[in-house]
C-alpha positions as a Python dict, from the first residue, in 0.01 Angstrom:
ca = {
    (1, 'M'): (0, 0, 0),
    (2, 'S'): (-157, -102, 334),
    (3, 'I'): (-309, -440, 355),
    (4, 'T'): (-613, -583, 476),
    (5, 'K'): (-632, -877, 745),
    (6, 'I'): (-828, -1163, 868),
    (7, 'G'): (-859, -1152, 1232),
    (8, 'R'): (-1062, -1115, 1556),
    (9, 'D'): (-954, -777, 1667),
    (10, 'W'): (-1156, -539, 1423),
    (11, 'R'): (-1045, -188, 1466),
    (12, 'A'): (-1118, -97, 1104),
    (13, 'R'): (-1460, -170, 928),
    (14, 'A'): (-1530, -550, 935),
    (15, 'L'): (-1711, -748, 674),
    (16, 'A'): (-1816, -1038, 898),
    (17, 'G'): (-1824, -1382, 740),
    (18, 'L'): (-1865, -1696, 957),
    (19, 'A'): (-1968, -1781, 1291),
    (20, 'V'): (-1745, -2086, 1384),
    (21, 'V'): (-1837, -2388, 1565),
    (22, 'S'): (-1585, -2538, 1800),
    (23, 'L'): (-1466, -2868, 1697),
    (24, 'I'): (-1301, -3115, 1963),
    (25, 'V'): (-1172, -3448, 1858),
    (26, 'G'): (-1194, -3705, 2163),
    (27, 'C'): (-1136, -4057, 2258),
    (28, 'S'): (-1415, -4284, 2242),
    (29, 'T'): (-1471, -4455, 2563),
    (30, 'G'): (-1548, -4797, 2438),
    (31, 'G'): (-1473, -4792, 2059),
    (32, 'S'): (-1746, -5051, 1977),
    (33, 'G'): (-2029, -4790, 2029),
    (34, 'S'): (-2181, -4985, 2331),
    (35, 'E'): (-2296, -4779, 2636),
    (36, 'E'): (-2112, -5043, 2850),
    (37, 'P'): (-1771, -4951, 2970),
    (38, 'T'): (-1500, -5186, 2847),
    (39, 'A'): (-1169, -5302, 3016),
    (40, 'E'): (-984, -5094, 2754),
    (41, 'A'): (-1159, -4784, 2853),
    (42, 'P'): (-922, -4494, 2923),
    (43, 'D'): (-830, -4383, 3274),
    (44, 'V'): (-1031, -4057, 3306),
    (45, 'S'): (-825, -3937, 3600),
    (46, 'T'): (-567, -3802, 3381),
    (47, 'V'): (-668, -3624, 3042),
    (48, 'T'): (-420, -3487, 2787),
    (49, 'V'): (-559, -3220, 2572),
    (50, 'A'): (-381, -3086, 2246),
    (51, 'M'): (-446, -2726, 2198),
    (52, 'T'): (-327, -2455, 1949),
    (53, 'A'): (-13, -2271, 2016),
    (54, 'S'): (-209, -1956, 2022),
    (55, 'S'): (-425, -2095, 2309),
    (56, 'E'): (-112, -2040, 2552),
    (57, 'P'): (-147, -1717, 2772),
    (58, 'D'): (163, -1496, 2682),
    (59, 'T'): (147, -1343, 3018),
    (60, 'G'): (64, -1662, 3211),
    (61, 'F'): (-248, -1742, 3410),
    (62, 'D'): (-328, -1398, 3529),
    (63, 'P'): (-706, -1286, 3490),
    (64, 'V'): (-585, -917, 3489),
    (65, 'Y'): (-392, -943, 3182),
    (66, 'G'): (-649, -1172, 2980),
    (67, 'W'): (-652, -1527, 3115),
    (68, 'G'): (-986, -1658, 3058),
    (69, 'S'): (-1113, -1316, 2901),
    (70, 'A'): (-902, -1237, 2607),
    (71, 'S'): (-901, -1375, 2242),
    (72, 'H'): (-992, -1730, 2390),
    (73, 'V'): (-1274, -1675, 2653),
    (74, 'H'): (-1323, -1949, 2897),
    (75, 'E'): (-1348, -2051, 3268),
    (76, 'P'): (-1031, -1944, 3417),
    (77, 'L'): (-991, -2289, 3587),
    (78, 'V'): (-760, -2179, 3862),
    (79, 'Q'): (-956, -1900, 3980),
    (80, 'S'): (-1315, -1859, 4059),
    (81, 'T'): (-1548, -1584, 3915),
    (82, 'L'): (-1832, -1378, 4059),
    (83, 'I'): (-2086, -1537, 3847),
    (84, 'K'): (-2090, -1780, 3542),
    (85, 'T'): (-2293, -1831, 3229),
    (86, 'D'): (-2497, -2137, 3154),
    (87, 'V'): (-2547, -2309, 2808),
    (88, 'D'): (-2814, -2057, 2706),
    (89, 'L'): (-2592, -1750, 2828),
    (90, 'G'): (-2787, -1707, 3141),
    (91, 'F'): (-2632, -1621, 3472),
    (92, 'E'): (-2555, -1843, 3760),
    (93, 'N'): (-2376, -1759, 4085),
    (94, 'D'): (-2008, -1886, 4156),
    (95, 'L'): (-1858, -1700, 4431),
    (96, 'A'): (-2152, -1473, 4441),
    (97, 'T'): (-2467, -1594, 4635),
    (98, 'D'): (-2671, -1280, 4547),
    (99, 'Y'): (-2640, -943, 4342),
    (100, 'S'): (-2850, -668, 4247),
    (101, 'V'): (-2837, -357, 4055),
    (102, 'S'): (-2997, 8, 4124),
    (103, 'D'): (-3269, 142, 3915),
    (104, 'D'): (-3015, 400, 3725),
    (105, 'G'): (-2774, 107, 3662),
    (106, 'M'): (-2501, 313, 3853),
    (107, 'T'): (-2455, 73, 4142),
    (108, 'W'): (-2400, -298, 4146),
    (109, 'K'): (-2424, -495, 4496),
    (110, 'F'): (-2279, -850, 4539),
    (111, 'T'): (-2296, -1090, 4832),
    (112, 'I'): (-2034, -1372, 4811),
    (113, 'R'): (-1987, -1704, 4991),
    (114, 'D'): (-1811, -1731, 5293),
    (115, 'D'): (-1659, -2089, 5237),
    (116, 'A'): (-1436, -2026, 4942),
    (117, 'K'): (-1071, -2059, 5009),
    (118, 'F'): (-770, -1974, 4794),
    (119, 'T'): (-516, -2248, 4726),
    (120, 'N'): (-290, -2085, 4995),
    (121, 'G'): (-543, -2159, 5261),
    (122, 'N'): (-692, -1808, 5279),
    (123, 'T'): (-1060, -1720, 5273),
    (124, 'V'): (-1182, -1554, 4956),
    (125, 'T'): (-1331, -1215, 5088),
    (126, 'A'): (-1493, -910, 4921),
    (127, 'K'): (-1180, -723, 4955),
    (128, 'D'): (-995, -984, 4696),
    (129, 'V'): (-1307, -929, 4465),
    (130, 'A'): (-1270, -537, 4496),
    (131, 'F'): (-895, -569, 4441),
    (132, 'T'): (-937, -763, 4134),
    (133, 'I'): (-1208, -532, 3962),
    (134, 'N'): (-989, -225, 4046),
    (135, 'E'): (-662, -371, 3934),
    (136, 'V'): (-842, -416, 3575),
    (137, 'V'): (-980, -65, 3600),
    (138, 'T'): (-659, 102, 3669),
    (139, 'N'): (-406, -120, 3485),
    (140, 'T'): (-352, -3, 3137),
    (141, 'G'): (-226, -346, 3042),
    (142, 'A'): (-544, -500, 3158),
    (143, 'V'): (-742, -704, 2891),
    (144, 'A'): (-1099, -749, 3049),
    (145, 'D'): (-1342, -466, 2948),
    (146, 'L'): (-1438, -278, 3266),
    (147, 'N'): (-1399, 89, 3139),
    (148, 'K'): (-1720, 181, 3269),
    (149, 'V'): (-1648, 72, 3607),
    (150, 'K'): (-1541, 366, 3823),
    (151, 'E'): (-1443, 169, 4147),
    (152, 'A'): (-1529, -127, 4356),
    (153, 'T'): (-1538, -123, 4749),
    (154, 'A'): (-1575, -414, 4985),
    (155, 'T'): (-1835, -299, 5231),
    (156, 'S'): (-1802, -600, 5452),
    (157, 'D'): (-1605, -949, 5426),
    (158, 'T'): (-1886, -1087, 5214),
    (159, 'E'): (-2034, -773, 5024),
    (160, 'V'): (-1866, -537, 4740),
    (161, 'E'): (-2017, -248, 4567),
    (162, 'I'): (-1936, -158, 4233),
    (163, 'A'): (-1984, 209, 4125),
    (164, 'M'): (-2023, 289, 3758),
    (165, 'K'): (-1904, 593, 3541),
    (166, 'Q'): (-2229, 495, 3343),
    (167, 'P'): (-2455, 193, 3297),
    (168, 'D'): (-2322, -96, 3128),
    (169, 'N'): (-2548, -404, 3023),
    (170, 'T'): (-2258, -635, 2944),
    (171, 'L'): (-2098, -591, 3307),
    (172, 'L'): (-2205, -942, 3391),
    (173, 'Y'): (-2080, -1113, 3096),
    (174, 'T'): (-1747, -977, 3172),
    (175, 'L'): (-1743, -1056, 3541),
    (176, 'A'): (-1844, -1420, 3452),
    (177, 'V'): (-1479, -1475, 3294),
    (178, 'L'): (-1288, -1256, 3536),
    (179, 'G'): (-1103, -1463, 3793),
    (180, 'I'): (-1069, -1319, 4121),
    (181, 'V'): (-710, -1307, 4263),
    (182, 'P'): (-591, -1266, 4620),
    (183, 'A'): (-518, -908, 4720),
    (184, 'D'): (-246, -985, 4951),
    (185, 'E'): (-67, -1233, 4749),
    (186, 'Y'): (-87, -1066, 4393),
    (187, 'G'): (208, -953, 4216),
    (188, 'D'): (445, -910, 3905),
    (189, 'N'): (515, -1315, 3902),
    (190, 'Y'): (155, -1403, 3980),
    (191, 'G'): (69, -1523, 3609),
    (192, 'K'): (351, -1802, 3645),
    (193, 'N'): (243, -1889, 4006),
    (194, 'P'): (-121, -1816, 4047),
    (195, 'I'): (-321, -1866, 4361),
    (196, 'G'): (-699, -1908, 4310),
    (197, 'S'): (-992, -2061, 4449),
    (198, 'G'): (-1097, -2249, 4115),
    (199, 'R'): (-1170, -2619, 4038),
    (200, 'Y'): (-789, -2658, 3959),
    (201, 'K'): (-451, -2553, 4078),
    (202, 'L'): (-177, -2511, 3824),
    (203, 'E'): (86, -2778, 3901),
    (204, 'S'): (363, -2688, 3647),
    (205, 'W'): (401, -2487, 3329),
    (206, 'E'): (649, -2532, 3079),
    (207, 'Q'): (634, -2241, 2840),
    (208, 'G'): (595, -2345, 2474),
    (209, 'K'): (524, -2690, 2565),
    (210, 'Q'): (256, -2764, 2831),
    (211, 'A'): (58, -2694, 3146),
    (212, 'I'): (-52, -2917, 3388),
    (213, 'F'): (-355, -2860, 3613),
    (214, 'V'): (-475, -3087, 3915),
    (215, 'A'): (-799, -3088, 4099),
    (216, 'N'): (-807, -2853, 4370),
    (217, 'P'): (-901, -3052, 4703),
    (218, 'D'): (-1050, -2739, 4871),
    (219, 'Y'): (-1284, -2639, 4582),
    (220, 'Y'): (-1619, -2540, 4736),
    (221, 'G'): (-1810, -2683, 4458),
    (222, 'E'): (-1857, -3015, 4288),
    (223, 'A'): (-1525, -3187, 4226),
    (224, 'P'): (-1408, -3184, 3845),
    (225, 'K'): (-1427, -3545, 3706),
    (226, 'M'): (-1091, -3500, 3539),
    (227, 'E'): (-853, -3510, 3835),
    (228, 'R'): (-527, -3405, 3612),
    (229, 'L'): (-533, -3218, 3309),
    (230, 'V'): (-232, -3204, 3094),
    (231, 'V'): (-273, -2936, 2805),
    (232, 'V'): (-2, -2969, 2546),
    (233, 'F'): (42, -2678, 2296),
    (234, 'M'): (114, -2719, 1935),
    (235, 'D'): (7, -2615, 1603),
    (236, 'E'): (-296, -2798, 1449),
    (237, 'D'): (-118, -3047, 1216),
    (238, 'A'): (107, -3152, 1522),
    (239, 'G'): (-206, -3188, 1718),
    (240, 'I'): (-387, -3436, 1467),
    (241, 'A'): (-66, -3632, 1431),
    (242, 'A'): (-77, -3671, 1818),
    (243, 'V'): (-426, -3785, 1781),
    (244, 'K'): (-360, -4028, 1514),
    (245, 'A'): (-54, -4174, 1736),
    (246, 'G'): (-296, -4203, 2042),
    (247, 'Q'): (-72, -3951, 2252),
    (248, 'V'): (-371, -3732, 2345),
    (249, 'D'): (-722, -3778, 2458),
    (250, 'V'): (-867, -3470, 2319),
    (251, 'A'): (-755, -3229, 2056),
    (252, 'Y'): (-901, -2905, 1929),
    (253, 'V'): (-931, -2897, 1534),
    (254, 'S'): (-1049, -2669, 1296),
    (255, 'A'): (-1327, -2729, 1046),
    (256, 'T'): (-1093, -2780, 769),
    (257, 'H'): (-982, -3103, 932),
    (258, 'A'): (-1346, -3188, 1057),
    (259, 'D'): (-1397, -3436, 751),
    (260, 'Q'): (-1109, -3694, 893),
    (261, 'H'): (-1203, -3996, 1054),
    (262, 'M'): (-978, -4114, 1330),
    (263, 'D'): (-1007, -4453, 1484),
    (264, 'G'): (-1101, -4449, 1844),
    (265, 'Y'): (-1194, -4089, 1844),
    (266, 'E'): (-1537, -3889, 1823),
    (267, 'L'): (-1591, -3537, 1677),
    (268, 'F'): (-1777, -3326, 1903),
    (269, 'S'): (-1920, -3016, 1770),
    (270, 'A'): (-2014, -2701, 1989),
    (271, 'K'): (-2186, -2392, 1928),
    (272, 'T'): (-1980, -2058, 1999),
    (273, 'V'): (-1983, -1693, 1927),
    (274, 'D'): (-1645, -1730, 1775),
    (275, 'S'): (-1631, -1568, 1438),
    (276, 'R'): (-1413, -1497, 1134),
    (277, 'G'): (-1427, -1192, 942),
    (278, 'I'): (-1224, -964, 719),
    (279, 'S'): (-1102, -622, 810),
    (280, 'F'): (-1076, -331, 581),
    (281, 'P'): (-877, 4, 625),
    (282, 'V'): (-1142, 264, 591),
    (283, 'V'): (-890, 583, 562),
    (284, 'P'): (-672, 639, 255),
    (285, 'E'): (-285, 589, 261),
    (286, 'G'): (-104, 889, 414),
    (287, 'S'): (-340, 904, 698),
    (288, 'P'): (-199, 981, 1040),
    (289, 'K'): (-23, 703, 1197),
    (290, 'R'): (-178, 520, 1468),
    (291, 'E'): (-102, 314, 1751),
    (292, 'G'): (-119, -56, 1735),
    (293, 'M'): (-179, -325, 2010),
    (294, 'D'): (191, -342, 2066),
    (295, 'G'): (198, 24, 2156),
    (296, 'A'): (393, 133, 1844),
    (297, 'E'): (263, 363, 1572),
    (298, 'H'): (192, 210, 1232),
    (299, 'E'): (132, 334, 896),
    (300, 'V'): (-252, 285, 812),
    (301, 'G'): (-474, 350, 513),
    (302, 'N'): (-559, 185, 191),
    (303, 'N'): (-680, 378, -121),
    (304, 'V'): (-901, 101, -234),
    (305, 'T'): (-1086, -9, 81),
    (306, 'S'): (-1139, 328, 193),
    (307, 'D'): (-1390, 371, -68),
    (308, 'R'): (-1717, 310, 100),
    (309, 'A'): (-1910, 198, -212),
    (310, 'L'): (-1653, -55, -258),
    (311, 'R'): (-1682, -190, 83),
    (312, 'Q'): (-2067, -183, 37),
    (313, 'A'): (-2023, -384, -275),
    (314, 'M'): (-1831, -658, -131),
    (315, 'N'): (-2069, -687, 164),
    (316, 'Y'): (-2356, -764, -87),
    (317, 'A'): (-2150, -984, -313),
    (318, 'V'): (-2010, -1227, -56),
    (319, 'D'): (-2179, -1546, -28),
    (320, 'R'): (-2152, -1649, 341),
    (321, 'D'): (-2367, -1968, 301),
    (322, 'V'): (-2092, -2072, 69),
    (323, 'L'): (-1814, -1962, 283),
    (324, 'A'): (-1967, -2175, 567),
    (325, 'D'): (-2004, -2462, 356),
    (326, 'H'): (-1681, -2471, 160),
    (327, 'V'): (-1451, -2324, 439),
    (328, 'L'): (-1598, -2470, 750),
    (329, 'N'): (-1732, -2806, 590),
    (330, 'G'): (-2052, -2718, 703),
    (331, 'H'): (-1948, -2663, 1075),
    (332, 'G'): (-2064, -2307, 1098),
    (333, 'T'): (-2312, -2036, 996),
    (334, 'P'): (-2298, -1706, 814),
    (335, 'A'): (-2220, -1415, 1015),
    (336, 'Y'): (-2284, -1041, 989),
    (337, 'S'): (-2123, -894, 1304),
    (338, 'V'): (-1899, -1002, 1603),
    (339, 'A'): (-2227, -994, 1815),
    (340, 'D'): (-2410, -1283, 1638),
    (341, 'G'): (-2579, -1479, 1878),
    (342, 'M'): (-2556, -1228, 2171),
    (343, 'P'): (-2862, -1056, 2317),
    (344, 'W'): (-2743, -722, 2165),
    (345, 'A'): (-2700, -865, 1804),
    (346, 'S'): (-2922, -672, 1546),
    (347, 'D'): (-3085, -830, 1267),
    (348, 'A'): (-3053, -496, 1057),
    (349, 'M'): (-2686, -618, 1010),
    (350, 'K'): (-2811, -881, 787),
    (351, 'V'): (-2794, -876, 418),
    (352, 'E'): (-2902, -1094, 142),
    (353, 'T'): (-2624, -1194, -129),
    (354, 'D'): (-2702, -956, -417),
    (355, 'V'): (-2418, -975, -693),
    (356, 'D'): (-2624, -744, -932),
    (357, 'K'): (-2692, -496, -670),
    (358, 'A'): (-2312, -493, -590),
    (359, 'K'): (-2221, -431, -944),
    (360, 'T'): (-2453, -141, -953),
    (361, 'I'): (-2309, 22, -637),
    (362, 'L'): (-1974, 8, -795),
    (363, 'E'): (-2083, 136, -1135),
    (364, 'D'): (-2246, 425, -974),
    (365, 'A'): (-1930, 489, -761),
    (366, 'G'): (-1726, 517, -1074),
    (367, 'W'): (-1554, 184, -1076),
    (368, 'A'): (-1551, 88, -1432),
    (369, 'E'): (-1473, -257, -1552),
    (370, 'G'): (-1117, -256, -1704),
    (371, 'D'): (-989, -467, -2016),
    (372, 'D'): (-878, -746, -1784),
    (373, 'G'): (-1171, -748, -1575),
    (374, 'V'): (-1072, -567, -1277),
    (375, 'R'): (-1245, -253, -1209),
    (376, 'V'): (-1065, 87, -1235),
    (377, 'K'): (-1159, 437, -1108),
    (378, 'H'): (-1124, 746, -1319),
    (379, 'D'): (-800, 837, -1150),
    (380, 'G'): (-633, 509, -1226),
    (381, 'T'): (-683, 336, -902),
    (382, 'R'): (-752, -29, -955),
    (383, 'A'): (-987, -245, -734),
    (384, 'E'): (-713, -473, -606),
    (385, 'F'): (-550, -539, -275),
    (386, 'T'): (-348, -783, -52),
    (387, 'L'): (-521, -964, 197),
    (388, 'V'): (-315, -1117, 492),
    (389, 'Y'): (-376, -1401, 702),
    (390, 'P'): (-163, -1600, 955),
    (391, 'A'): (3, -1874, 764),
    (392, 'T'): (-54, -2133, 1039),
    (393, 'D'): (-436, -2077, 1030),
    (394, 'P'): (-605, -2317, 770),
    (395, 'V'): (-953, -2164, 853),
    (396, 'R'): (-830, -1805, 769),
    (397, 'Q'): (-632, -1943, 467),
    (398, 'A'): (-936, -2099, 330),
    (399, 'L'): (-1149, -1797, 385),
    (400, 'A'): (-900, -1568, 204),
    (401, 'A'): (-913, -1786, -104),
    (402, 'E'): (-1281, -1839, -112),
    (403, 'F'): (-1355, -1467, -73),
    (404, 'A'): (-1107, -1378, -320),
    (405, 'N'): (-1245, -1599, -565),
    (406, 'Q'): (-1619, -1474, -489),
    (407, 'M'): (-1491, -1091, -545),
    (408, 'K'): (-1376, -1167, -904),
    (409, 'E'): (-1724, -1193, -1002),
    (410, 'I'): (-1758, -808, -957),
    (411, 'G'): (-1429, -708, -1060),
    (412, 'I'): (-1221, -697, -738),
    (413, 'N'): (-884, -863, -762),
    (414, 'I'): (-766, -974, -411),
    (415, 'G'): (-430, -1148, -348),
    (416, 'P'): (-426, -1372, -33),
    (417, 'D'): (-92, -1347, 126),
    (418, 'P'): (19, -1577, 396),
    (419, 'L'): (228, -1407, 690),
    (420, 'L'): (405, -1558, 994),
    (421, 'V'): (242, -1323, 1207),
    (422, 'D'): (11, -1328, 1493),
    (423, 'I'): (-273, -1099, 1420),
    (424, 'G'): (-541, -1225, 1696),
}
């Protein structure tokens, strides 16, 4: 029997559960709560940050292959972007000084600044912008979503025009995290030795261990306050141990560890559009194989979750408020789609928890309660399945356990199963 999963890449129907708050543990500058700096205040010229191993880019620091725009969306650091977003998800210029779109949404025009330089000393031009966009459009391995773009053309050294296949109101959000690469220096090894025009330069990268960034002295904007940034990649437990040992200044922690007090450190909570949910196969077993993200074909299908009524029942039965409180220690909110908090989110996706309605849906669909409390269909199919999650992810582990516990109330038996796999 195929299995369901907890993940971010929801290619099957997904039951959204939680909007996750990003939690960072960082050094207190004084330790006494005083606003005045003390002699023991840490040197901010070098900051060491512990991040989870999954934060390390598999293909290096190459924007074409997802650096800055894949599962972990962020400023690409080494590269500049045409535009950037502010705290309210509005847009600000970065490399761009001006931009416009035609009335029909089919043509975008950008004017870029003429004082930005790559770390090899060359000036950033519209040619580099067009090259980056076209590389993403034509490269089958590219991660950024520019599938509605037809072609980008440099019409001068500082002007670039983007022709669309069809209008795309999310284009600016994609361009806000797509780092610009140099057309004349880009190649297969770019991810290991990136050249960019961003706030930082990559000083060194020990794969599986750490990456060191240093401030770019030729950056056109305000100089970063942290002159040297050391990012160490380790699992969360190791990161917390490093915090307790005083070996790192900042560490990312999941909400399951947010209730721990660590001397000399403070907890910083930031709102994000990150979310966790549960994906269900919507076709029965024996369906044609489908190509996965690894390029290989895989068996798909589940005779339980392919029943639409059962998925609807679970959507009504799950108590998202309890999930937020129990799984995230209150550091999160209920989620109903992967677009919650975004301009295109729809309130129509929201449902109120209604266990009685969930039971009625199951009864009407022929899922009768069995002697052991697990529902059974007339053909003998039992309402039970396995739910897998990465063994190293405490949030997904807690989500799987709490969700399984809630579904018992409507007669669905779910077996959480930790696997040593990366499911995104």
